[in-house]
Short mmCIF file of C-alpha atoms in Angstrom, two decimals:
data_model
loop_
_atom_site.label_atom_id
_atom_site.label_comp_id
_atom_site.label_asym_id
_atom_site.label_seq_id
_atom_site.Cartn_x
_atom_site.Cartn_y
_atom_site.Cartn_z
CA MET A 1 16.58 -18.34 18.04
CA SER A 2 13.96 -15.71 18.74
CA THR A 3 13.41 -12.95 16.23
CA LEU A 4 15.33 -9.73 16.84
CA HIS A 5 13.65 -6.37 16.41
CA SER A 6 15.08 -3.00 15.55
CA PRO A 7 14.41 -0.23 18.08
CA LEU A 8 12.50 1.34 15.15
CA HIS A 9 10.11 -1.60 14.78
CA ASP A 10 7.08 0.44 15.92
CA GLN A 11 7.89 3.17 13.38
CA HIS A 12 7.93 0.60 10.58
CA VAL A 13 4.62 -0.88 11.64
CA ALA A 14 3.10 2.61 11.87
CA LEU A 15 4.33 3.36 8.33
CA GLY A 16 2.69 0.17 7.04
CA ALA A 17 5.95 -1.54 6.06
CA SER A 18 6.03 -5.09 4.72
CA LEU A 19 8.37 -6.83 7.12
CA VAL A 20 10.71 -9.68 6.28
CA ASP A 21 13.07 -11.92 8.20
CA PHE A 22 16.66 -10.95 7.47
CA ALA A 23 19.36 -12.93 9.27
CA GLY A 24 17.15 -13.35 12.32
CA TRP A 25 15.89 -9.75 12.34
CA GLU A 26 12.41 -8.66 11.33
CA MET A 27 13.16 -5.68 9.09
CA PRO A 28 11.25 -3.57 6.54
CA LEU A 29 11.29 -5.00 3.02
CA ARG A 30 9.41 -2.00 1.59
CA TYR A 31 7.03 0.69 2.79
CA GLY A 32 5.18 1.27 -0.47
CA GLY A 33 6.65 0.47 -3.85
CA ASP A 34 10.27 -0.67 -3.92
CA VAL A 35 10.90 0.91 -7.34
CA ALA A 36 9.69 4.32 -6.11
CA GLU A 37 11.93 3.96 -3.05
CA HIS A 38 14.87 3.12 -5.32
CA HIS A 39 14.25 6.20 -7.48
CA ALA A 40 13.90 8.42 -4.39
CA VAL A 41 17.47 7.53 -3.39
CA ARG A 42 18.85 8.18 -6.89
CA ARG A 43 16.97 11.48 -7.29
CA ALA A 44 16.57 12.90 -3.76
CA ALA A 45 17.07 10.87 -0.60
CA GLY A 46 16.07 7.69 1.18
CA LEU A 47 15.94 6.81 4.86
CA PHE A 48 17.01 3.31 5.89
CA ASP A 49 16.91 1.43 9.16
CA LEU A 50 20.06 -0.71 9.21
CA SER A 51 19.93 -1.61 12.89
CA HIS A 52 20.43 -5.27 12.01
CA MET A 53 24.04 -4.51 11.05
CA GLY A 54 26.53 -5.55 13.74
CA GLU A 55 28.51 -2.93 15.66
CA LEU A 56 31.56 -4.56 17.25
CA MET A 57 33.66 -2.24 19.39
CA VAL A 58 37.35 -3.09 19.54
CA ARG A 59 39.20 -1.35 22.35
CA GLY A 60 42.56 -1.75 24.02
CA ALA A 61 46.16 -0.61 23.93
CA ASP A 62 46.86 -3.01 21.04
CA ALA A 63 43.56 -2.44 19.19
CA ALA A 64 45.23 -1.28 15.98
CA ALA A 65 47.83 -4.06 15.91
CA ALA A 66 45.12 -6.59 16.78
CA LEU A 67 43.01 -5.59 13.78
CA ASP A 68 46.10 -5.56 11.56
CA TYR A 69 46.51 -9.23 12.46
CA ALA A 70 42.83 -10.22 12.32
CA LEU A 71 41.83 -8.46 9.07
CA VAL A 72 43.34 -8.23 5.58
CA GLY A 73 43.68 -4.43 5.62
CA HIS A 74 46.42 -2.41 7.30
CA MET A 75 44.16 -0.85 9.91
CA SER A 76 46.88 0.76 12.06
CA ARG A 77 47.61 3.15 9.19
CA MET A 78 44.11 4.67 9.38
CA ALA A 79 43.86 8.24 10.60
CA LEU A 80 41.39 9.17 13.32
CA GLY A 81 37.91 9.69 11.98
CA ARG A 82 38.46 7.59 8.89
CA ALA A 83 36.53 4.58 7.67
CA LYS A 84 37.86 1.69 5.63
CA TYR A 85 36.24 -1.16 3.71
CA THR A 86 37.98 -4.42 4.56
CA MET A 87 37.49 -8.15 5.06
CA MET A 88 38.05 -10.94 7.51
CA CYS A 89 39.49 -13.95 5.71
CA ALA A 90 40.03 -17.54 6.82
CA PRO A 91 43.55 -18.99 6.88
CA ASP A 92 42.80 -20.47 3.42
CA GLY A 93 42.03 -17.00 2.02
CA GLY A 94 38.24 -17.46 1.81
CA VAL A 95 36.13 -14.49 2.84
CA LEU A 96 34.43 -14.80 6.27
CA ASP A 97 32.85 -11.34 6.12
CA ASP A 98 33.24 -7.96 4.50
CA LEU A 99 33.39 -5.10 6.96
CA VAL A 100 33.59 -1.36 7.33
CA VAL A 101 35.96 -0.33 10.11
CA TYR A 102 35.82 3.15 11.66
CA ARG A 103 38.70 4.54 13.71
CA ARG A 104 36.91 6.38 16.51
CA ASP A 105 39.97 6.89 18.69
CA TRP A 106 43.59 5.75 18.69
CA ASP A 107 42.65 2.70 20.73
CA HIS A 108 39.00 2.35 19.67
CA PHE A 109 37.71 0.95 16.39
CA MET A 110 34.13 0.17 15.41
CA VAL A 111 33.82 -2.87 13.15
CA VAL A 112 30.53 -3.01 11.27
CA ALA A 113 29.71 -6.58 10.29
CA ASN A 114 26.90 -8.17 8.31
CA ALA A 115 23.96 -9.27 10.44
CA ALA A 116 24.31 -12.92 9.47
CA ASN A 117 28.01 -12.99 10.41
CA ARG A 118 28.02 -10.73 13.47
CA VAL A 119 28.29 -13.41 16.15
CA GLN A 120 30.93 -15.40 14.30
CA VAL A 121 32.99 -12.30 13.48
CA ALA A 122 32.94 -11.11 17.10
CA ALA A 123 34.09 -14.49 18.36
CA GLU A 124 36.73 -14.86 15.66
CA LEU A 125 38.14 -11.39 16.25
CA GLN A 126 38.58 -12.09 19.96
CA ALA A 127 40.09 -15.51 19.26
CA ARG A 128 42.60 -13.97 16.87
CA PHE A 129 43.51 -11.18 19.30
CA ASP A 130 44.04 -13.75 22.05
CA ALA A 131 46.04 -16.12 19.84
CA ALA A 132 48.41 -13.26 19.03
CA ALA A 133 48.54 -12.25 22.73
CA LEU A 134 47.41 -8.71 21.89
CA ASP A 135 45.66 -6.41 24.35
CA ALA A 136 42.29 -5.79 22.71
CA THR A 137 38.72 -6.76 23.51
CA VAL A 138 35.63 -7.07 21.33
CA GLU A 139 32.25 -5.97 22.59
CA ASP A 140 29.14 -6.59 20.53
CA GLU A 141 27.03 -3.45 21.02
CA THR A 142 24.61 -4.15 18.17
CA GLN A 143 21.51 -4.24 20.31
CA SER A 144 22.20 -0.94 22.06
CA ILE A 145 22.93 0.94 18.81
CA ALA A 146 20.55 1.89 16.01
CA LEU A 147 21.99 2.52 12.54
CA ILE A 148 19.99 4.97 10.45
CA ALA A 149 21.18 5.82 6.94
CA VAL A 150 20.28 8.91 4.91
CA GLN A 151 21.33 8.25 1.32
CA GLY A 152 21.00 10.21 -1.89
CA PRO A 153 22.04 13.49 -3.52
CA ALA A 154 19.97 15.53 -1.02
CA SER A 155 21.39 13.74 2.03
CA ALA A 156 24.05 16.30 3.04
CA GLY A 157 21.47 19.08 3.25
CA ILE A 158 19.08 16.89 5.21
CA VAL A 159 21.71 15.82 7.74
CA ALA A 160 22.77 19.47 8.14
CA ARG A 161 19.13 20.38 8.89
CA MET A 162 18.97 17.52 11.38
CA CYS A 163 21.82 19.29 13.20
CA GLY A 164 19.80 22.49 13.42
CA GLY A 165 20.62 23.97 10.03
CA GLY A 166 24.33 24.58 10.33
CA ALA A 167 26.13 22.80 7.52
CA GLY A 168 29.40 23.50 9.31
CA ASP A 169 30.05 19.99 10.58
CA VAL A 170 28.56 18.12 7.63
CA ASP A 171 29.79 19.81 4.47
CA PRO A 172 33.52 19.32 5.01
CA MET A 173 33.11 15.59 5.72
CA ARG A 174 35.01 13.50 3.23
CA TYR A 175 33.72 10.26 1.80
CA TYR A 176 34.59 7.44 4.21
CA SER A 177 35.06 9.68 7.22
CA GLY A 178 33.17 9.90 10.50
CA VAL A 179 32.53 12.59 13.11
CA ASN A 180 30.52 13.06 16.29
CA LEU A 181 27.46 15.13 15.47
CA LEU A 182 25.03 16.81 17.81
CA LEU A 183 21.55 16.45 16.37
CA GLU A 184 18.56 18.61 17.21
CA GLY A 185 17.25 17.86 20.67
CA GLY A 186 20.78 17.26 21.93
CA ILE A 187 21.00 13.74 20.51
CA HIS A 188 24.49 12.36 19.93
CA ALA A 189 25.27 10.56 16.69
CA TYR A 190 28.42 9.13 15.23
CA ALA A 191 27.93 10.14 11.62
CA ALA A 192 29.88 8.58 8.79
CA ARG A 193 29.83 9.54 5.13
CA THR A 194 29.44 5.96 4.00
CA GLY A 195 26.75 3.87 2.40
CA TYR A 196 25.72 1.00 0.20
CA THR A 197 23.70 2.70 -2.53
CA GLY A 198 26.20 4.28 -4.92
CA GLU A 199 25.05 7.75 -3.86
CA ASP A 200 26.43 10.33 -1.47
CA GLY A 201 25.08 9.47 1.94
CA PHE A 202 25.43 9.28 5.67
CA GLU A 203 25.13 6.54 8.24
CA LEU A 204 24.13 7.68 11.74
CA PHE A 205 25.02 5.43 14.66
CA VAL A 206 22.83 6.45 17.60
CA ALA A 207 21.85 5.02 20.97
CA ALA A 208 18.92 2.65 20.57
CA ASP A 209 16.73 4.68 22.93
CA THR A 210 17.08 7.78 20.73
CA ALA A 211 16.39 5.94 17.47
CA GLY A 212 12.71 6.90 17.24
CA ASP A 213 13.52 10.59 17.69
CA VAL A 214 16.27 10.47 15.07
CA TRP A 215 14.02 8.64 12.59
CA ARG A 216 11.21 11.18 13.01
CA LEU A 217 13.70 14.05 12.80
CA ALA A 218 15.03 12.71 9.50
CA LEU A 219 11.52 12.26 8.07
CA ARG A 220 10.57 15.80 9.11
CA GLU A 221 13.75 17.52 7.89
CA GLY A 222 13.87 15.44 4.72
CA ALA A 223 10.25 15.77 3.64
CA ALA A 224 10.69 18.96 1.61
CA ALA A 225 13.71 17.45 -0.19
CA GLY A 226 11.74 14.34 -1.17
CA LEU A 227 13.18 11.88 1.35
CA GLU A 228 11.30 8.56 1.52
CA PRO A 229 11.66 5.68 3.97
CA CYS A 230 13.20 2.76 2.07
CA GLY A 231 13.30 -0.96 2.75
CA LEU A 232 15.73 -3.79 2.10
CA ALA A 233 14.35 -4.41 -1.40
CA ALA A 234 15.48 -0.96 -2.55
CA ARG A 235 18.76 -1.36 -0.66
CA ASP A 236 19.44 -4.52 -2.66
CA SER A 237 18.61 -3.03 -6.07
CA LEU A 238 20.66 0.10 -5.27
CA ARG A 239 23.76 -1.79 -4.15
CA LEU A 240 23.57 -4.12 -7.12
CA GLU A 241 23.44 -1.21 -9.61
CA ALA A 242 26.46 0.22 -7.78
CA GLY A 243 28.29 -3.10 -8.24
CA MET A 244 28.69 -3.63 -4.50
CA PRO A 245 28.97 -7.21 -3.24
CA LEU A 246 26.58 -8.75 -0.74
CA TYR A 247 27.90 -11.38 1.61
CA GLY A 248 26.18 -14.70 0.98
CA HIS A 249 25.80 -13.79 -2.71
CA GLU A 250 29.03 -12.44 -4.21
CA LEU A 251 31.15 -13.23 -1.16
CA SER A 252 31.47 -16.41 0.88
CA HIS A 253 34.07 -18.65 2.44
CA ASP A 254 34.33 -20.30 -1.00
CA THR A 255 35.43 -17.09 -2.68
CA THR A 256 38.60 -15.05 -2.28
CA PRO A 257 38.94 -11.25 -2.42
CA PHE A 258 40.80 -11.64 -5.72
CA GLU A 259 38.01 -13.61 -7.38
CA ALA A 260 35.55 -10.94 -6.24
CA GLY A 261 37.66 -8.24 -7.87
CA LEU A 262 38.49 -6.82 -4.44
CA GLY A 263 42.16 -7.74 -4.22
CA ARG A 264 42.90 -4.10 -3.44
CA VAL A 265 41.54 -4.53 0.10
CA VAL A 266 44.31 -7.03 0.88
CA SER A 267 47.38 -5.19 2.09
CA PHE A 268 50.74 -6.94 2.11
CA GLY A 269 52.44 -3.68 3.08
CA VAL A 270 54.17 -1.13 0.90
CA SER A 271 57.90 -1.16 0.36
CA GLY A 272 59.53 1.51 2.46
CA GLY A 273 56.35 1.85 4.55
CA PRO A 274 55.67 0.63 8.06
CA ASP A 275 55.92 -3.12 8.55
CA ARG A 276 52.62 -4.72 7.66
CA GLY A 277 53.35 -7.78 9.81
CA ASP A 278 51.61 -11.11 9.68
CA PHE A 279 47.86 -11.47 9.38
CA VAL A 280 45.46 -14.40 9.26
CA GLY A 281 45.33 -15.72 5.70
CA ARG A 282 48.47 -13.90 4.57
CA GLU A 283 50.30 -16.93 3.25
CA ALA A 284 47.34 -18.24 1.27
CA LEU A 285 46.38 -14.80 -0.03
CA ALA A 286 49.96 -14.05 -1.13
CA ARG A 287 50.00 -17.31 -3.08
CA LEU A 288 46.56 -16.63 -4.59
CA SER A 289 47.56 -13.13 -5.66
CA GLU A 290 50.53 -14.64 -7.54
CA GLU A 291 48.63 -17.50 -9.11
CA GLY A 292 45.79 -15.49 -10.61
CA VAL A 293 42.19 -16.58 -10.44
CA ALA A 294 40.28 -19.29 -12.29
CA LYS A 295 36.92 -17.57 -11.77
CA THR A 296 36.10 -13.88 -11.72
CA LEU A 297 33.12 -11.84 -10.61
CA VAL A 298 31.66 -9.94 -13.57
CA GLY A 299 28.73 -7.73 -14.37
CA LEU A 300 26.18 -8.97 -16.90
CA VAL A 301 23.57 -6.93 -18.74
CA GLY A 302 20.71 -8.15 -20.88
CA ASP A 303 18.04 -6.61 -23.04
CA GLY A 304 15.41 -9.26 -22.39
CA ARG A 305 12.66 -9.17 -19.79
CA ARG A 306 13.35 -12.31 -17.76
CA ALA A 307 15.96 -11.52 -15.12
CA ALA A 308 18.84 -13.78 -14.13
CA ARG A 309 18.46 -14.58 -10.44
CA THR A 310 20.72 -15.87 -7.69
CA GLY A 311 21.88 -19.42 -8.36
CA TYR A 312 21.01 -19.55 -12.07
CA ALA A 313 23.58 -21.24 -14.31
CA VAL A 314 25.79 -19.20 -16.65
CA THR A 315 26.26 -21.23 -19.81
CA ASP A 316 28.54 -21.30 -22.85
CA GLY A 317 27.46 -21.54 -26.49
CA ASP A 318 26.73 -25.27 -26.07
CA ASP A 319 24.54 -24.67 -23.00
CA ASN A 320 27.10 -26.22 -20.65
CA GLN A 321 27.21 -24.58 -17.24
CA VAL A 322 30.41 -22.57 -16.83
CA GLY A 323 29.47 -20.18 -14.04
CA ILE A 324 26.80 -19.05 -11.62
CA VAL A 325 24.70 -15.92 -11.09
CA THR A 326 25.13 -14.44 -7.61
CA SER A 327 22.56 -11.60 -7.81
CA GLY A 328 20.31 -10.25 -10.53
CA LEU A 329 17.27 -8.11 -11.19
CA PRO A 330 15.72 -5.66 -13.64
CA SER A 331 17.59 -2.41 -12.94
CA PRO A 332 15.15 0.40 -12.10
CA THR A 333 17.67 3.11 -13.03
CA LEU A 334 19.06 1.60 -16.23
CA GLY A 335 15.90 -0.05 -17.50
CA GLN A 336 17.70 -3.26 -18.44
CA LEU A 337 18.50 -6.56 -16.78
CA ILE A 338 21.62 -6.60 -14.63
CA ALA A 339 23.35 -9.40 -12.75
CA MET A 340 26.61 -10.29 -11.11
CA ALA A 341 28.06 -13.73 -11.75
CA TYR A 342 31.18 -15.81 -11.36
CA VAL A 343 32.53 -16.93 -14.72
CA PRO A 344 35.80 -18.52 -15.85
CA THR A 345 38.41 -15.77 -16.14
CA ALA A 346 38.66 -16.50 -19.88
CA LEU A 347 35.04 -15.29 -20.24
CA ALA A 348 35.42 -12.21 -18.03
CA GLU A 349 36.38 -9.79 -20.80
CA PRO A 350 33.77 -7.01 -21.28
CA GLY A 351 31.76 -7.65 -24.42
CA THR A 352 31.76 -11.43 -24.03
CA VAL A 353 28.30 -12.89 -24.59
CA VAL A 354 27.21 -15.68 -22.26
CA GLY A 355 23.95 -17.53 -21.73
CA VAL A 356 21.96 -17.69 -18.53
CA ASP A 357 19.55 -20.54 -17.91
CA VAL A 358 16.44 -18.65 -16.81
CA ARG A 359 14.11 -21.43 -15.67
CA GLY A 360 14.86 -23.65 -18.62
CA ARG A 361 15.21 -21.00 -21.33
CA ARG A 362 18.51 -19.57 -22.51
CA GLU A 363 18.71 -15.77 -22.21
CA GLU A 364 21.78 -14.01 -23.56
CA MET A 365 23.66 -11.49 -21.45
CA ARG A 366 26.80 -9.49 -22.08
CA VAL A 367 29.78 -9.04 -19.76
CA VAL A 368 30.34 -5.42 -18.72
CA ALA A 369 32.72 -3.66 -16.37
CA LEU A 370 31.36 -2.95 -12.88
CA PRO A 371 29.70 -0.85 -11.57
CA PHE A 372 26.56 -0.73 -13.69
CA TYR A 373 25.75 2.70 -12.32
CA GLN A 374 28.02 5.50 -11.17
CA ARG A 375 26.78 8.85 -9.95
CA ASP A 376 28.07 12.04 -11.52
CA ALA A 377 31.06 13.22 -9.54
CA MET B 1 -4.84 -6.21 5.49
CA ALA B 2 -5.18 -6.13 1.72
CA SER B 3 -8.64 -5.71 0.28
CA ILE B 4 -10.67 -8.72 -0.91
CA PRO B 5 -13.66 -7.60 -3.02
CA GLU B 6 -16.86 -9.49 -2.20
CA ASP B 7 -17.98 -9.83 -5.83
CA LEU B 8 -14.99 -11.86 -7.06
CA LYS B 9 -13.97 -15.50 -6.74
CA TYR B 10 -10.49 -16.65 -5.76
CA SER B 11 -7.95 -19.46 -6.09
CA LYS B 12 -5.61 -20.66 -3.36
CA GLU B 13 -2.72 -19.46 -5.58
CA HIS B 14 -3.93 -15.87 -5.12
CA GLU B 15 -5.67 -15.24 -8.44
CA TRP B 16 -9.08 -13.64 -8.70
CA VAL B 17 -11.80 -14.42 -11.25
CA SER B 18 -14.61 -12.10 -12.22
CA GLY B 19 -17.78 -13.05 -14.04
CA ASP B 20 -20.04 -16.06 -14.35
CA VAL B 21 -17.99 -19.26 -13.91
CA ALA B 22 -20.26 -21.66 -15.85
CA ALA B 23 -18.76 -23.47 -18.87
CA GLY B 24 -18.88 -21.30 -22.00
CA SER B 25 -18.73 -17.94 -20.27
CA VAL B 26 -15.79 -15.56 -20.43
CA VAL B 27 -14.08 -14.55 -17.17
CA THR B 28 -11.37 -12.02 -16.30
CA VAL B 29 -8.34 -13.12 -14.27
CA GLY B 30 -5.85 -11.16 -12.19
CA ILE B 31 -3.82 -11.52 -9.02
CA THR B 32 -5.02 -10.38 -5.62
CA ALA B 33 -3.82 -7.32 -3.73
CA HIS B 34 -2.29 -9.71 -1.20
CA ALA B 35 -0.24 -11.41 -3.95
CA ALA B 36 0.76 -8.09 -5.52
CA GLU B 37 1.95 -6.81 -2.15
CA ALA B 38 4.01 -9.92 -1.49
CA LEU B 39 5.62 -9.73 -4.93
CA GLY B 40 6.57 -6.06 -4.82
CA ASP B 41 6.58 -3.79 -7.86
CA VAL B 42 5.84 -5.91 -10.92
CA VAL B 43 8.14 -4.98 -13.81
CA PHE B 44 7.30 -7.68 -16.35
CA VAL B 45 4.31 -9.89 -17.01
CA GLU B 46 4.49 -12.97 -19.18
CA ALA B 47 0.84 -13.81 -19.73
CA PRO B 48 -0.45 -16.82 -21.69
CA ALA B 49 -0.89 -16.15 -25.42
CA VAL B 50 -4.31 -15.45 -26.89
CA GLY B 51 -5.74 -18.74 -28.17
CA SER B 52 -3.72 -20.91 -25.80
CA GLU B 53 -5.36 -23.43 -23.48
CA VAL B 54 -4.99 -22.92 -19.75
CA THR B 55 -5.76 -25.41 -17.00
CA ALA B 56 -6.97 -24.66 -13.51
CA GLY B 57 -4.08 -24.99 -11.05
CA ALA B 58 -1.40 -25.13 -13.75
CA VAL B 59 1.33 -22.56 -14.43
CA CYS B 60 0.46 -20.31 -17.37
CA GLY B 61 2.93 -17.43 -17.07
CA GLU B 62 5.36 -15.46 -14.94
CA LEU B 63 5.34 -12.26 -12.95
CA GLU B 64 8.69 -10.59 -12.47
CA SER B 65 9.37 -7.93 -9.83
CA THR B 66 12.66 -6.31 -8.87
CA LYS B 67 12.88 -8.62 -5.91
CA ALA B 68 11.64 -11.93 -7.23
CA VAL B 69 9.95 -13.90 -9.94
CA SER B 70 6.74 -15.76 -9.32
CA GLU B 71 4.73 -18.18 -11.40
CA LEU B 72 1.32 -17.22 -12.63
CA TYR B 73 -1.26 -19.96 -12.21
CA SER B 74 -4.52 -20.16 -14.09
CA PRO B 75 -7.47 -20.39 -11.71
CA VAL B 76 -9.72 -21.73 -14.48
CA THR B 77 -9.70 -24.09 -17.49
CA GLY B 78 -10.38 -22.85 -21.00
CA THR B 79 -9.08 -20.81 -23.92
CA VAL B 80 -7.42 -17.42 -23.53
CA THR B 81 -9.41 -14.82 -25.46
CA GLU B 82 -7.57 -11.64 -24.55
CA VAL B 83 -4.52 -10.46 -22.59
CA ASN B 84 -4.16 -7.04 -21.01
CA ALA B 85 -1.97 -5.18 -23.51
CA GLY B 86 -1.70 -2.25 -21.10
CA LEU B 87 0.57 -4.30 -18.86
CA GLU B 88 3.26 -4.36 -21.54
CA ASN B 89 4.17 -0.74 -20.85
CA ALA B 90 2.60 -0.34 -17.42
CA PRO B 91 3.07 -3.57 -15.46
CA GLU B 92 2.88 -1.49 -12.26
CA GLN B 93 -0.91 -1.42 -12.78
CA ILE B 94 -0.87 -4.83 -11.10
CA ASN B 95 0.29 -3.14 -7.90
CA ALA B 96 -1.74 0.03 -8.32
CA GLU B 97 -5.06 -1.56 -9.27
CA PRO B 98 -4.87 -5.33 -8.93
CA TYR B 99 -8.65 -5.68 -9.33
CA GLY B 100 -9.01 -3.01 -12.03
CA ASP B 101 -6.55 -1.97 -14.74
CA GLY B 102 -4.15 -4.62 -13.44
CA TRP B 103 -6.24 -7.52 -14.79
CA ILE B 104 -4.08 -10.02 -16.70
CA PHE B 105 -6.08 -12.19 -19.10
CA LYS B 106 -9.57 -13.38 -20.08
CA VAL B 107 -10.60 -16.98 -20.55
CA GLU B 108 -13.56 -18.65 -22.25
CA LEU B 109 -14.27 -21.50 -19.87
CA SER B 110 -14.39 -25.03 -21.23
CA ALA B 111 -15.38 -26.32 -17.82
CA GLY B 112 -17.24 -24.76 -14.92
CA ALA B 113 -15.13 -23.43 -12.06
CA GLU B 114 -17.39 -24.03 -9.12
CA ASP B 115 -14.65 -24.90 -6.66
CA LEU B 116 -13.18 -21.39 -6.48
CA LEU B 117 -13.24 -19.65 -3.11
CA ASP B 118 -15.48 -16.77 -2.13
CA ALA B 119 -14.06 -13.67 -0.44
CA ALA B 120 -14.42 -15.11 3.06
CA GLY B 121 -12.78 -18.38 2.00
CA TYR B 122 -9.89 -16.52 0.40
CA ALA B 123 -9.46 -14.35 3.49
CA ASP B 124 -8.82 -17.58 5.42
CA VAL B 125 -6.06 -18.80 3.07
CA SER B 126 -4.37 -15.44 2.61
CA GLU B 127 -3.96 -14.58 6.27
#
């Protein structure tokens, strides 16, 4: 497969970014220092190119019912202009992808999928719609859309300035909502107040051929507020501090939403509410929600210097492996080691001390409640 | 393209060596700008202890960044005489000044290190 490039590739090269292959896309890993980029998002604002994310447009008279059947959330209950975090599960209840779905019209949803899963999710959505004989089609518009995120406490002001200064359309936006915005220069954006950093922030979906203009506009309007372009390294450290899962690390076909602590995204319907109906994985997920889980995703913190990394063994007092680290790094904001790991549910209680085999040496870490970092409300 | 000072010698594992490399002399060791860039912001350095023996081509420590951990190889053979104490509180010096304040340790050579690369040779392996 040939390497895919963001429509902003030339901007990244001009900014001197270190580029990295990410799920078949060549994307910026960092522009300067990843720790400085991380702090910029916590303290002011960061600008991210997320054009590798998949935008799958679901349209049709039965679009809402089709997504109700294909996903674990009750999508037909979403109001216009709302966004919802959800998942696609296999019939056995394993997670095939985690998604954010935006209701852009009564019969039009945008499903944002992880880059690595985009093709499979698009095919699986259509297969599920067809199997249920529902009138809905999936179109993968990823390569004609650029996704540019402005994240951080200064982001609302910056996005308002990108619209010509009027905060009128931006300020009232609720978290997990989306609106059509007209940016300076007459550029159309679908702007959502969503993100993956644990900060207030916006994600701007724009036509690929306007991406360069939007990127430069954001850099110009954000400069005074301290906005910095940020790469995937900072994105990873920010999302981990915020306790957000990353598909391929915390989530996979071998894990269920319940094990990941995300059982709330699975909707079996509310009594007295509209009929939830059947959905793929329902039977298995209903059984799993009754049974309880043998392993649980937890947060770990440590005071040492050697970080637990993906794939390292979590051990008990006798150094037997009992679990596995899914992500870990030295937290730039907290100044201590943080990690997420699957451990036996009996060891998931906050305060429990476990070992992690860090390249042959036992390092002790302590179970804590997620997230590690939460912004002031 | 990261800078490669002409007056240093280099290993294929991206360390630099400064000073006379004959047996008995003391050299300074660090990692190259190319290596520092690839690693990202260094947040922790585990350098070999003063007095320990290091062997050319063998692992002698670790460099931890937010993104990854990487092994530190010794480019020379000998006894460690000093480690850069400044890196304890300011490991980011490795990124800021890889050839200056970001030096990592000093070694008294027990064997000559004539097979290190010059700047042009290192430019070939680091491209």
